[in-house]
Coordinates of C-alpha atoms and ligand atoms in Angstrom, one line a residue:
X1 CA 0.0 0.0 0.0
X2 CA 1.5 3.2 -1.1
X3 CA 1.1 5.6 2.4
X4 CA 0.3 9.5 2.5
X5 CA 1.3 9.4 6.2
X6 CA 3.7 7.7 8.2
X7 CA 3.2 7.5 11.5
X8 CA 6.1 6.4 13.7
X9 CA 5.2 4.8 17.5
X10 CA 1.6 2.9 17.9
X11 CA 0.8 3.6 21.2
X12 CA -1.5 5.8 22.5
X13 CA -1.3 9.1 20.2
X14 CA -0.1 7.0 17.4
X15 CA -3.3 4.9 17.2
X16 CA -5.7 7.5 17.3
X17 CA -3.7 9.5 14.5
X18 CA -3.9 6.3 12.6
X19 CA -7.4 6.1 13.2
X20 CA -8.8 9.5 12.9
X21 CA -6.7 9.7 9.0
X22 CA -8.3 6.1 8.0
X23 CA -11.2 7.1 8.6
X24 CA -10.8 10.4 6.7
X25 CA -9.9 8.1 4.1
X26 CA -6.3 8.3 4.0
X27 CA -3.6 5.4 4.0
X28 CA -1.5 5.2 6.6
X29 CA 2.0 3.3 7.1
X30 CA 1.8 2.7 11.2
X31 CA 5.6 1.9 12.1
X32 CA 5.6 0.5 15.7
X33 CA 9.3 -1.0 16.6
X34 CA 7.7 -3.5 19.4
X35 CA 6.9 -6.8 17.6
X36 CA 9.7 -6.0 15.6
X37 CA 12.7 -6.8 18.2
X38 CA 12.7 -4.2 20.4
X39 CA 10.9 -2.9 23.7
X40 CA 10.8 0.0 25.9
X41 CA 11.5 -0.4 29.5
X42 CA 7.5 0.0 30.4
X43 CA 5.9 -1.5 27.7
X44 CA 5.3 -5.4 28.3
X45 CA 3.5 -6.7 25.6
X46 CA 3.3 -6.0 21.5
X47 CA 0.1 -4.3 21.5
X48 CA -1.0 -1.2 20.4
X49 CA -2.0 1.3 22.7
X50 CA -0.4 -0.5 25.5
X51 CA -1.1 1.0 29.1
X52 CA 2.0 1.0 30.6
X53 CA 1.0 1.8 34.2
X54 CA -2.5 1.9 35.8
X55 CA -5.5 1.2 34.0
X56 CA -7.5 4.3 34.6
X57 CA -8.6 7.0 32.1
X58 CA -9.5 9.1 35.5
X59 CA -12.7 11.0 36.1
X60 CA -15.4 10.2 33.5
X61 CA -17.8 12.6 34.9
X62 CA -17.8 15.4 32.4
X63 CA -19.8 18.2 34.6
X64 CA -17.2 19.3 36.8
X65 CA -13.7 17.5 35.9
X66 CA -11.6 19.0 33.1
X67 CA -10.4 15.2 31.9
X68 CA -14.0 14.0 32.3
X69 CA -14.8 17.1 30.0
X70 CA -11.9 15.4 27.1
X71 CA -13.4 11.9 27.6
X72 CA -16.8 13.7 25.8
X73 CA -14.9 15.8 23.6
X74 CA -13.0 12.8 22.4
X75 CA -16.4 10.9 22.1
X76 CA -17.9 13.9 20.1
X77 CA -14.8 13.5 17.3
X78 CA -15.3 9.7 17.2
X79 CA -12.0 8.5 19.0
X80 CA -10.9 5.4 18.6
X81 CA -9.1 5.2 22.3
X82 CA -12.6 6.5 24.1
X83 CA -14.5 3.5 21.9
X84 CA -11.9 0.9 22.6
X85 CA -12.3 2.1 26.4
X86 CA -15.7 1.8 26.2
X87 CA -15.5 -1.9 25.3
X88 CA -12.8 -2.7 27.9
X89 CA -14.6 -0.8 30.5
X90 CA -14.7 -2.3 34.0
X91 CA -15.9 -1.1 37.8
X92 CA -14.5 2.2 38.9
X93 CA -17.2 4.6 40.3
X94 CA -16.7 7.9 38.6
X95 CA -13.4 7.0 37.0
X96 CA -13.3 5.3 33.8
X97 CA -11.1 2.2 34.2
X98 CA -10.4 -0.3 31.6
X99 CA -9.1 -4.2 31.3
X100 CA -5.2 -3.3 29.7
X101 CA -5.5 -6.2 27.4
X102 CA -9.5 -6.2 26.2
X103 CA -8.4 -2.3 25.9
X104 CA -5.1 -2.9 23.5
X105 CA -6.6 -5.9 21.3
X106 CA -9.8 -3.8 20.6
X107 CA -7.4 -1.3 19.6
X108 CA -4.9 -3.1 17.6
X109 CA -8.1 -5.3 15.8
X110 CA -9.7 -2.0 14.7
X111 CA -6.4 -0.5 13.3
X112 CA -5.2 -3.7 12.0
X113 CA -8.6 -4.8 10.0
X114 CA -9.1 -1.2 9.0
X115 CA -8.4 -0.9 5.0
X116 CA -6.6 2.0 5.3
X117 CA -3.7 1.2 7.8
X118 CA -0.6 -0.9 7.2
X119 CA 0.9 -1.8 10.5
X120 CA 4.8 -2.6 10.3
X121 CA 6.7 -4.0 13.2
X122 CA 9.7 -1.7 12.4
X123 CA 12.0 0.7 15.0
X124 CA 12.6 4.1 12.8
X125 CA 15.8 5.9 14.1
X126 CA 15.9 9.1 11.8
X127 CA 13.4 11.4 11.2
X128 CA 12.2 11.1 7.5
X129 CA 13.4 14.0 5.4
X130 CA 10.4 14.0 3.3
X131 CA 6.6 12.8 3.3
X132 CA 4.1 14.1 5.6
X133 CA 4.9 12.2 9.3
X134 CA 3.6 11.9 12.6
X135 CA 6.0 11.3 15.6
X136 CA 4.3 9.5 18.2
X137 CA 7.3 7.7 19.8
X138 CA 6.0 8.5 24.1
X139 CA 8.0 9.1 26.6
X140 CA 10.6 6.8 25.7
X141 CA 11.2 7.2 22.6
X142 CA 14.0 4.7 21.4
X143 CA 17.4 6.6 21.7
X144 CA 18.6 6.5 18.4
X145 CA 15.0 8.4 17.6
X146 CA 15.9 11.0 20.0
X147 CA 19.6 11.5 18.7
X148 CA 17.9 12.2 15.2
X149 CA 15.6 14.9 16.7
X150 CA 18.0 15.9 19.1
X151 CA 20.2 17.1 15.7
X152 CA 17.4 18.5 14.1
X153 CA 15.8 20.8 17.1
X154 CA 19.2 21.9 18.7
X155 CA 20.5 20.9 22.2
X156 CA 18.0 22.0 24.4
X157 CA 15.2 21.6 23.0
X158 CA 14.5 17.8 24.3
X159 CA 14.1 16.4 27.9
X160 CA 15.1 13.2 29.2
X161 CA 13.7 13.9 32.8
X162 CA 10.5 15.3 34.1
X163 CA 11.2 17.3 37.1
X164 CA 7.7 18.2 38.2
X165 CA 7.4 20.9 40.7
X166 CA 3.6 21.1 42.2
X167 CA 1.3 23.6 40.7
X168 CA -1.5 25.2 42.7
X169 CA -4.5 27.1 41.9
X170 CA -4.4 30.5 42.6
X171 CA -8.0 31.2 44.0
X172 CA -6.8 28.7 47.0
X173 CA -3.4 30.7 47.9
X174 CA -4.4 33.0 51.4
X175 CA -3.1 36.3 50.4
X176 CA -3.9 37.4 54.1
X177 CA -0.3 35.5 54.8
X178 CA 1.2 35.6 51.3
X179 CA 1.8 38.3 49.0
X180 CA 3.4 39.0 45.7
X181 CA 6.9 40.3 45.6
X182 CA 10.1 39.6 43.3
X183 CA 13.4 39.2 44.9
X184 CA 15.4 42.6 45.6
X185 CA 12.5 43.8 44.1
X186 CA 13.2 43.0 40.0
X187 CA 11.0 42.2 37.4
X188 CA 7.1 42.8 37.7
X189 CA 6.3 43.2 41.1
X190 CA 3.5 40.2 40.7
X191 CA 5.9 37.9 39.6
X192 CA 6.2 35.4 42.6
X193 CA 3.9 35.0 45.3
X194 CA 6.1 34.1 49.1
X195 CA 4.9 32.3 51.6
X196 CA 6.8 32.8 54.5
X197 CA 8.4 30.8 57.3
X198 CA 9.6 31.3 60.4
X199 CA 12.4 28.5 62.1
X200 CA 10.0 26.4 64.1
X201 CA 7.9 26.1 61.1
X202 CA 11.1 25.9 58.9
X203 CA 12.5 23.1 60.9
X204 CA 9.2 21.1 60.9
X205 CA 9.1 21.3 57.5
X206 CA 12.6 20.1 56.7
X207 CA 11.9 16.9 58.8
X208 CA 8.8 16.1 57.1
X209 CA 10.8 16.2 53.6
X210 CA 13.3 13.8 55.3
X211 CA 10.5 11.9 56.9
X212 CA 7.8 11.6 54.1
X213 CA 7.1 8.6 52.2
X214 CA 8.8 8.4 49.0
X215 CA 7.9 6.9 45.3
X216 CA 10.1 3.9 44.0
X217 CA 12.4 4.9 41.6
X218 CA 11.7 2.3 38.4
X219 CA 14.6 -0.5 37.8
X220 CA 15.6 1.7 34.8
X221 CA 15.5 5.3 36.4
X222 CA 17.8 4.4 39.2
X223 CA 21.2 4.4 36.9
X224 CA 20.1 7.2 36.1
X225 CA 21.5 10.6 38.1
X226 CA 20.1 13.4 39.4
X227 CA 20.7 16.8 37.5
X228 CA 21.5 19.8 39.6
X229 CA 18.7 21.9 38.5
X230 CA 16.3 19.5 39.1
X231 CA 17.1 17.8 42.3
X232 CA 14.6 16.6 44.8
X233 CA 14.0 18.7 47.8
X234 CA 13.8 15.8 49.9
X235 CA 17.2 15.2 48.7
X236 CA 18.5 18.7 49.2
X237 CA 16.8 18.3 52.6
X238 CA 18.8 15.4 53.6
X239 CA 22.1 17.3 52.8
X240 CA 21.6 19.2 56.0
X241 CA 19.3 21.8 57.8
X242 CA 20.3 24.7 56.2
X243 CA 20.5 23.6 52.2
X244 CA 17.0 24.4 51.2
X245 CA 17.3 28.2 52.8
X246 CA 20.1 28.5 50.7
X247 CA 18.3 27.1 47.7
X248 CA 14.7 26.9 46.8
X249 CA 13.4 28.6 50.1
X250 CA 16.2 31.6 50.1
X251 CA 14.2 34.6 52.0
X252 CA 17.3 37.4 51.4
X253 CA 15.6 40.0 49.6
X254 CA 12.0 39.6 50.4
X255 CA 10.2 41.4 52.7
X256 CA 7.4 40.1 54.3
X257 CA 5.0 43.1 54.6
X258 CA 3.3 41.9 57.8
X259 CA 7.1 42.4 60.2
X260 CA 8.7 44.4 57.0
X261 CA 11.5 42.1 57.6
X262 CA 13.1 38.4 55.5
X263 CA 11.2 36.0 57.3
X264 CA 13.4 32.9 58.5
X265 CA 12.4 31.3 54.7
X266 CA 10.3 31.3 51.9
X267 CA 8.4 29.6 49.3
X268 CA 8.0 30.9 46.4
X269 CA 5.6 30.4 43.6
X270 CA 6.0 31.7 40.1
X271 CA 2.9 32.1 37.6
X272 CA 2.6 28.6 35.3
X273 CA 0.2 30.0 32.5
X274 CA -0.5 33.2 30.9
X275 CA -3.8 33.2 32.3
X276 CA -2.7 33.4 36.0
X277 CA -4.7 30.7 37.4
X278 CA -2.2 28.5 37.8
X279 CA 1.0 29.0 39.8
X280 CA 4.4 26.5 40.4
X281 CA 6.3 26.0 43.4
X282 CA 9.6 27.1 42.4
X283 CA 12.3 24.4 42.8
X284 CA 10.0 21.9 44.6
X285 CA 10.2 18.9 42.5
X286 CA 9.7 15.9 44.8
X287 CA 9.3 12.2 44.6
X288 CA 7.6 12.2 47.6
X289 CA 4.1 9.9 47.5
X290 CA 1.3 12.0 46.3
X291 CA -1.1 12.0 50.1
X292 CA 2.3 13.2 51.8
X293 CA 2.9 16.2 49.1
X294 CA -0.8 17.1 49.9
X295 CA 0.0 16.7 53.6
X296 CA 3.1 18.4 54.2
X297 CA 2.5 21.3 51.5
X298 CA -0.4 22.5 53.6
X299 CA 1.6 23.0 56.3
X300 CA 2.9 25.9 54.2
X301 CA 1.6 29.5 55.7
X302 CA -0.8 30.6 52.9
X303 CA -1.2 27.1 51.4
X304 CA -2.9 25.7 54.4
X305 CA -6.1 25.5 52.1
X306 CA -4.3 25.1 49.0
X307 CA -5.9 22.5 45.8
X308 CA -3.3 21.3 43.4
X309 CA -3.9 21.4 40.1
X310 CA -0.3 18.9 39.6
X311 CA 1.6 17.0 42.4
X312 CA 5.2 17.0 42.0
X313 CA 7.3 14.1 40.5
X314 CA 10.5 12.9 38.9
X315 CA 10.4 10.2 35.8
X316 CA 12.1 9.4 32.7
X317 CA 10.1 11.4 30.0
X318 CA 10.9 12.4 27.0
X319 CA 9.8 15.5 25.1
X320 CA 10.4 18.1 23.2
X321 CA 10.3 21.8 23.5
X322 CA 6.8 22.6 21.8
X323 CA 6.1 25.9 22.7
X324 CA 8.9 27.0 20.3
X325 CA 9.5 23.8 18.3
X326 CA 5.9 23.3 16.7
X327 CA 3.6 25.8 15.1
X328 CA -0.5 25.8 16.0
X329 CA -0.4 22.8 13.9
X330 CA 2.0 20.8 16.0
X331 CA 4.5 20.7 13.1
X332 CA 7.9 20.9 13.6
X333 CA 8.8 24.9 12.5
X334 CA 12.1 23.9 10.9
X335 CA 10.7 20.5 9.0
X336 CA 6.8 21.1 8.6
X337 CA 6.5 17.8 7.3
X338 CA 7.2 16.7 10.3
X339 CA 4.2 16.7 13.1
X340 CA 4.3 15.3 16.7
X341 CA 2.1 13.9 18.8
X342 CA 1.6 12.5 22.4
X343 CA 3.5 12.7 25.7
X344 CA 6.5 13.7 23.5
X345 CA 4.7 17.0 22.8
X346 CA 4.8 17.8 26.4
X347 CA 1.2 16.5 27.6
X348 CA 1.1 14.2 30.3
X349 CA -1.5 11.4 30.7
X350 CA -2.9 8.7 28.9
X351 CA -6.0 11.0 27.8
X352 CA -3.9 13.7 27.0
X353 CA -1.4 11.7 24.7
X354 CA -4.4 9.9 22.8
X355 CA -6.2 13.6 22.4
X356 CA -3.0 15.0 21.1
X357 CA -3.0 11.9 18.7
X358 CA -6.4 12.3 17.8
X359 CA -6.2 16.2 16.9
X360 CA -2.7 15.9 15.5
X361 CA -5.0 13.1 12.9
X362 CA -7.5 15.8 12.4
X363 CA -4.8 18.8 11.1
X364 CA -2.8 16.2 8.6
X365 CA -6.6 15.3 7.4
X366 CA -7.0 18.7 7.2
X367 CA -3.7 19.8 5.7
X368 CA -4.4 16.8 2.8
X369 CA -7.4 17.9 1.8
X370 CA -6.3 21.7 1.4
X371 CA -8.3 23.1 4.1
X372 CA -7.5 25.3 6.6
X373 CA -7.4 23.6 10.1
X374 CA -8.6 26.4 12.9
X375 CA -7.5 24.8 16.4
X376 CA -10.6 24.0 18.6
X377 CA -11.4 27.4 20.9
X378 CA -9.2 27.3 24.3
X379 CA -12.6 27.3 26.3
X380 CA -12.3 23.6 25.9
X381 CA -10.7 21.3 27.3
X382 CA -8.9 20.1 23.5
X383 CA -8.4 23.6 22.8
X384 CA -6.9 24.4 26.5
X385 CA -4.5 21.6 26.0
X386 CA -3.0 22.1 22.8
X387 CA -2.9 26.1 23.6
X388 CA -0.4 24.8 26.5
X389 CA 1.2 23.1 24.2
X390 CA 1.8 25.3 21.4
X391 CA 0.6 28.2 22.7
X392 CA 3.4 30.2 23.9
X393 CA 7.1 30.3 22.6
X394 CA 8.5 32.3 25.1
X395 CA 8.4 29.8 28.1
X396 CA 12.0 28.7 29.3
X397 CA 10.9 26.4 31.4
X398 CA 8.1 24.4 29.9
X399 CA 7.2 21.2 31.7
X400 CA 4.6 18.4 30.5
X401 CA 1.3 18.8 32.0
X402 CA -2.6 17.1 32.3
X403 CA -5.6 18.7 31.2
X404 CA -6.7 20.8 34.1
X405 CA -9.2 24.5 34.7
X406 CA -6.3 26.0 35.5
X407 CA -5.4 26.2 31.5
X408 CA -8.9 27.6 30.9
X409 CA -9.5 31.2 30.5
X410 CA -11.3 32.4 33.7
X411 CA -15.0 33.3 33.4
X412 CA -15.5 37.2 32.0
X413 CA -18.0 38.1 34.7
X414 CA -18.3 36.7 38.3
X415 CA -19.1 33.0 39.1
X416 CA -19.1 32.0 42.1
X417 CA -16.6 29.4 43.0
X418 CA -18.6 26.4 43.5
X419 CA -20.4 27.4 40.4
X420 CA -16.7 27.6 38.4
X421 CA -16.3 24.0 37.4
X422 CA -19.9 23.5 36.1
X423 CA -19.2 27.0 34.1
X424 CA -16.1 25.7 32.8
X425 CA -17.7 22.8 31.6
X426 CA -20.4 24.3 30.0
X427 CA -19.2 26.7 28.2
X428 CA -16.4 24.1 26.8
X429 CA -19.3 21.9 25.6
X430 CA -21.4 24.8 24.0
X431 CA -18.2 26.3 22.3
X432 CA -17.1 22.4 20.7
X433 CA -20.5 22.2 19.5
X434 CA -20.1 25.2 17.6
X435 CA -16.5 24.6 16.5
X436 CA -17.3 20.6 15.7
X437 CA -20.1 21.6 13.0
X438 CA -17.8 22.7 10.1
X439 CA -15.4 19.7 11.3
X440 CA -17.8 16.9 11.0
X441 CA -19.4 18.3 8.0
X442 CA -15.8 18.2 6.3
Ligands
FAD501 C1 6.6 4.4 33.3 C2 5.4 5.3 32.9 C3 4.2 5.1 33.5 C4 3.1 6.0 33.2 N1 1.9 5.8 33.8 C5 0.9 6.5 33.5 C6 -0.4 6.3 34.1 O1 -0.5 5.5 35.0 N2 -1.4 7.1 33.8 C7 -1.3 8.0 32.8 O2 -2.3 8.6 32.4 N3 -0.1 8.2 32.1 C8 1.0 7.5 32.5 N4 2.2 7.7 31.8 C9 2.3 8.8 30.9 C10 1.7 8.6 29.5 O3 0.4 8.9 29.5 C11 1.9 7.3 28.8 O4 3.3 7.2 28.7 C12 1.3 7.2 27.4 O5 1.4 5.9 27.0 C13 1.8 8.2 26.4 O6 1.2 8.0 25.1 P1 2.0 8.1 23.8 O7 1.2 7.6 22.7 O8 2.6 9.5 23.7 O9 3.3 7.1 24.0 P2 3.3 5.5 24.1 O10 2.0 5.0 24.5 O11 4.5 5.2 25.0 O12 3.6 5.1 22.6 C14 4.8 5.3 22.0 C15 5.0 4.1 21.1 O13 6.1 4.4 20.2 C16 6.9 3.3 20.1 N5 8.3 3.7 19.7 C17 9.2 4.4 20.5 N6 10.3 4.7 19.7 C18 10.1 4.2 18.5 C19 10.8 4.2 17.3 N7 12.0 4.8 17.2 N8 10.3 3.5 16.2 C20 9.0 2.9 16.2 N9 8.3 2.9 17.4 C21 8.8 3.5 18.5 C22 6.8 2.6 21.5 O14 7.1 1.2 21.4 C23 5.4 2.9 21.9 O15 4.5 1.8 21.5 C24 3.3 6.9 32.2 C25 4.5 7.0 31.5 C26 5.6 6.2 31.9 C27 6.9 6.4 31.1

């Protein structure tokens, strides 16, 4: 079968690409390197779509939850993943949890029986200099793959670790003990919010880094060393008492405005998306378990009440920079040939990576046919991701990230905040009604 689009990795986003162009009508060459001699150091099995880790989709309740909300946006553009789900669907309250290996054969049956898809067990190792492509290669992306786009996107411009810092939402910070300050002064004087500390608080803070329960490093992470810049606090904790107040938690040059004076140390959050509803904790990436992040962090003053919109975490993951790497058509700026798709894009999350996919389908579709391909609006949850995605080339320090409100725009009038999620979800459904009509008429 002669192919108009080569899609390289058949997992999650890779699937759903391969779906959403076959059933446009276009032939696809699917290259997937497991079955073909070679594995990654997650994936157990040769089938597509594989679920490497838990078997849960998350929240399928699409009133209030912003993944729930891309489960029935994904159902709306006929995904293969949320079909396949469907089928493989077993017992999990609200969450939609699936049986791994119903969920990959319904998968790999639909893609391999579809007329319009050649599947070949093959690992690619250099980015094609011609012919429309997809690069849907995951997190780990085999290494002689990475080299390749390594040489075409320069140096820094692909991560081998995810060092994630917690992110909170910024309607739960208490601004009666924070406030907004820059060190010494610089920049825009709302560019980080402090929460301050004084040494008995300080102290018992330290100990609960040293003391918390951490996350298992995976057999093939452990060889694997920390960086400087993104070291675990727990493990600058455990260097001695005093490391983190001359790191992360420095106070010199912030005054707290209730004493006028540095307090004894400081967190400091710096704003995550352009909207401001979002905000990281600055140098706080942690493998600490999940409950004991939630525990410990509210012992912050001015996070006591906080909601996280992203625990922190440390894992092998590889992906590009997209903000300034890909265009509002996830190509590649310097090879628009070239399109990627998944976790390699800098989502995070099964859901994520297969909606990625599954839009990434849509724009070569698009792009083959000679229309114009306008992104779904950022009031929904699609729209919200990819905007994080590609939306802004100026971030340094882009990190991968799951669906959340956070990377909504807030409302325009005033909601009240029990009233903000079903608002949010709402308007996301009313505005991908209106944006879907021209798709699915196309
Ligand atoms: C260890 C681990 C655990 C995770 N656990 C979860 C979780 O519990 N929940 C969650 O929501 N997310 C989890 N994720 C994050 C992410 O959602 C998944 O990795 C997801 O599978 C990403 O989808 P993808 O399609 O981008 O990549 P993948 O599903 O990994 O698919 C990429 C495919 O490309 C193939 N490939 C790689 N290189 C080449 C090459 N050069 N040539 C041909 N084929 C190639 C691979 O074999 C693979 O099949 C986890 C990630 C990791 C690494």
């Amino acid at each position: 079968m002669t192919h108009q689009v080569h899609i390289i990795g058949g997992g999650l986003a890779g699937s759903e690409a391969a779906w959403q162009l076959a059933e446009a009508g276009i032939k696809v060459r699917l290259s997937e390197m497991r079955g073909g001699g070679d594995m990654t150091p997650a994936h157990q099995t040769e089938g597509l779509a594989e679920l490497v880790c838990s078997n849960s989709f998350r929240s399928d309740d699409d009133s209030a939850n912003a993944v729930g909300l891309l489960h029935h946006e994904m159902r709306g553009l006929n995904s293969l993943i949320m079909r396949a789900a469907a089928e493989a669907k077993v017992p999990a309250g609200s969450a939609l949890a699936v049986d791994r290996d119903i969920f990959s054969a319904t998968v790999s049956k639909a893609l391999e029986s579809h007329a319009n898809i050649e599947i070949v067990r093959e690992r690619i190792d250099q980015l094609p200099s011609e012919g429309l492509t997809i690069v849907s290669t995951g997190p780990l992306t085999a290494a002689s793959l990475a080299q390749s786009i390594l040489s075409r996107t320069g140096q820094d411009s692909l991560a081998f670790f995810d060092a994630i810092a917690p992110i909170v939402y910024h309607e739960t910070v208490d601004f009666d003990i924070a406030w907004y300050q820059s060190r010494w002064d610089k920049g825009d004087g709302k560019d980080y919010i402090n929460c301050p500390m004084d040494k008995a608080q300080y102290d018992a803070f330290v100990q609960g880094l040293i003391d918390g329960e951490k996350a298992d490093f995976k057999d093939w992470e452990k060889d694997t060393p920390y960086f400087e810049g993104c070291m675990p606090i727990e493990v600058m904790a455990e260097r001695g008492p005093e490391t983190l107040r001359f790191g992360p938690m420095k106070p010199v040059g912030l005054d707290d405005p209730r004493t006028g004076r540095w307090p004894h140390a400081v967190v400091q959050l710096r704003q995550d998306n352009k909207l401001g509803t979002i905000w990281n904790m600055v140098g706080f990436q942690t493998k600490l378990k999940h409950g004991a992040q939630v525990e410990l962090f509210r012992t912050i003053p001015g996070l006591e009440k906080a909601e996280f919109a992203r625990l922190g975490g440390l894992h092998r993951n590889t992906f590009i920079h997209s903000p300034e790497l890909l265009d509002h058509q996830l190509r590649l700026k310097s090879a628009p040939h070239i399109r990627f798709a998944g976790q390699i894009t800098g989502c995070e999350g099964y859901v994520e990576s297969s909606a990625v996919g599954l839009a990434c389908g849509l724009m070569t579709a698009a792009e083959l046919s000679g229309r114009a391909f306008t992104p779904p609006p950022v009031t929904t949850a699609l729209g919200a991701l990819l905007s994080h995605i590609t939306g802004d080339g100026e971030r340094a320090d882009y990190q991968p990230m799951n669906v959340n409100f956070g990377l909504f725009p807030p409302p325009e009038g005033k909601v009240k905040k029990k009233e903000r999620k079903l608002f949010y979800t709402e308007r996301a459904k009313r505005d991908m009604a209106d944006w879907m009509r021209p798709v699915i008429a196309a």
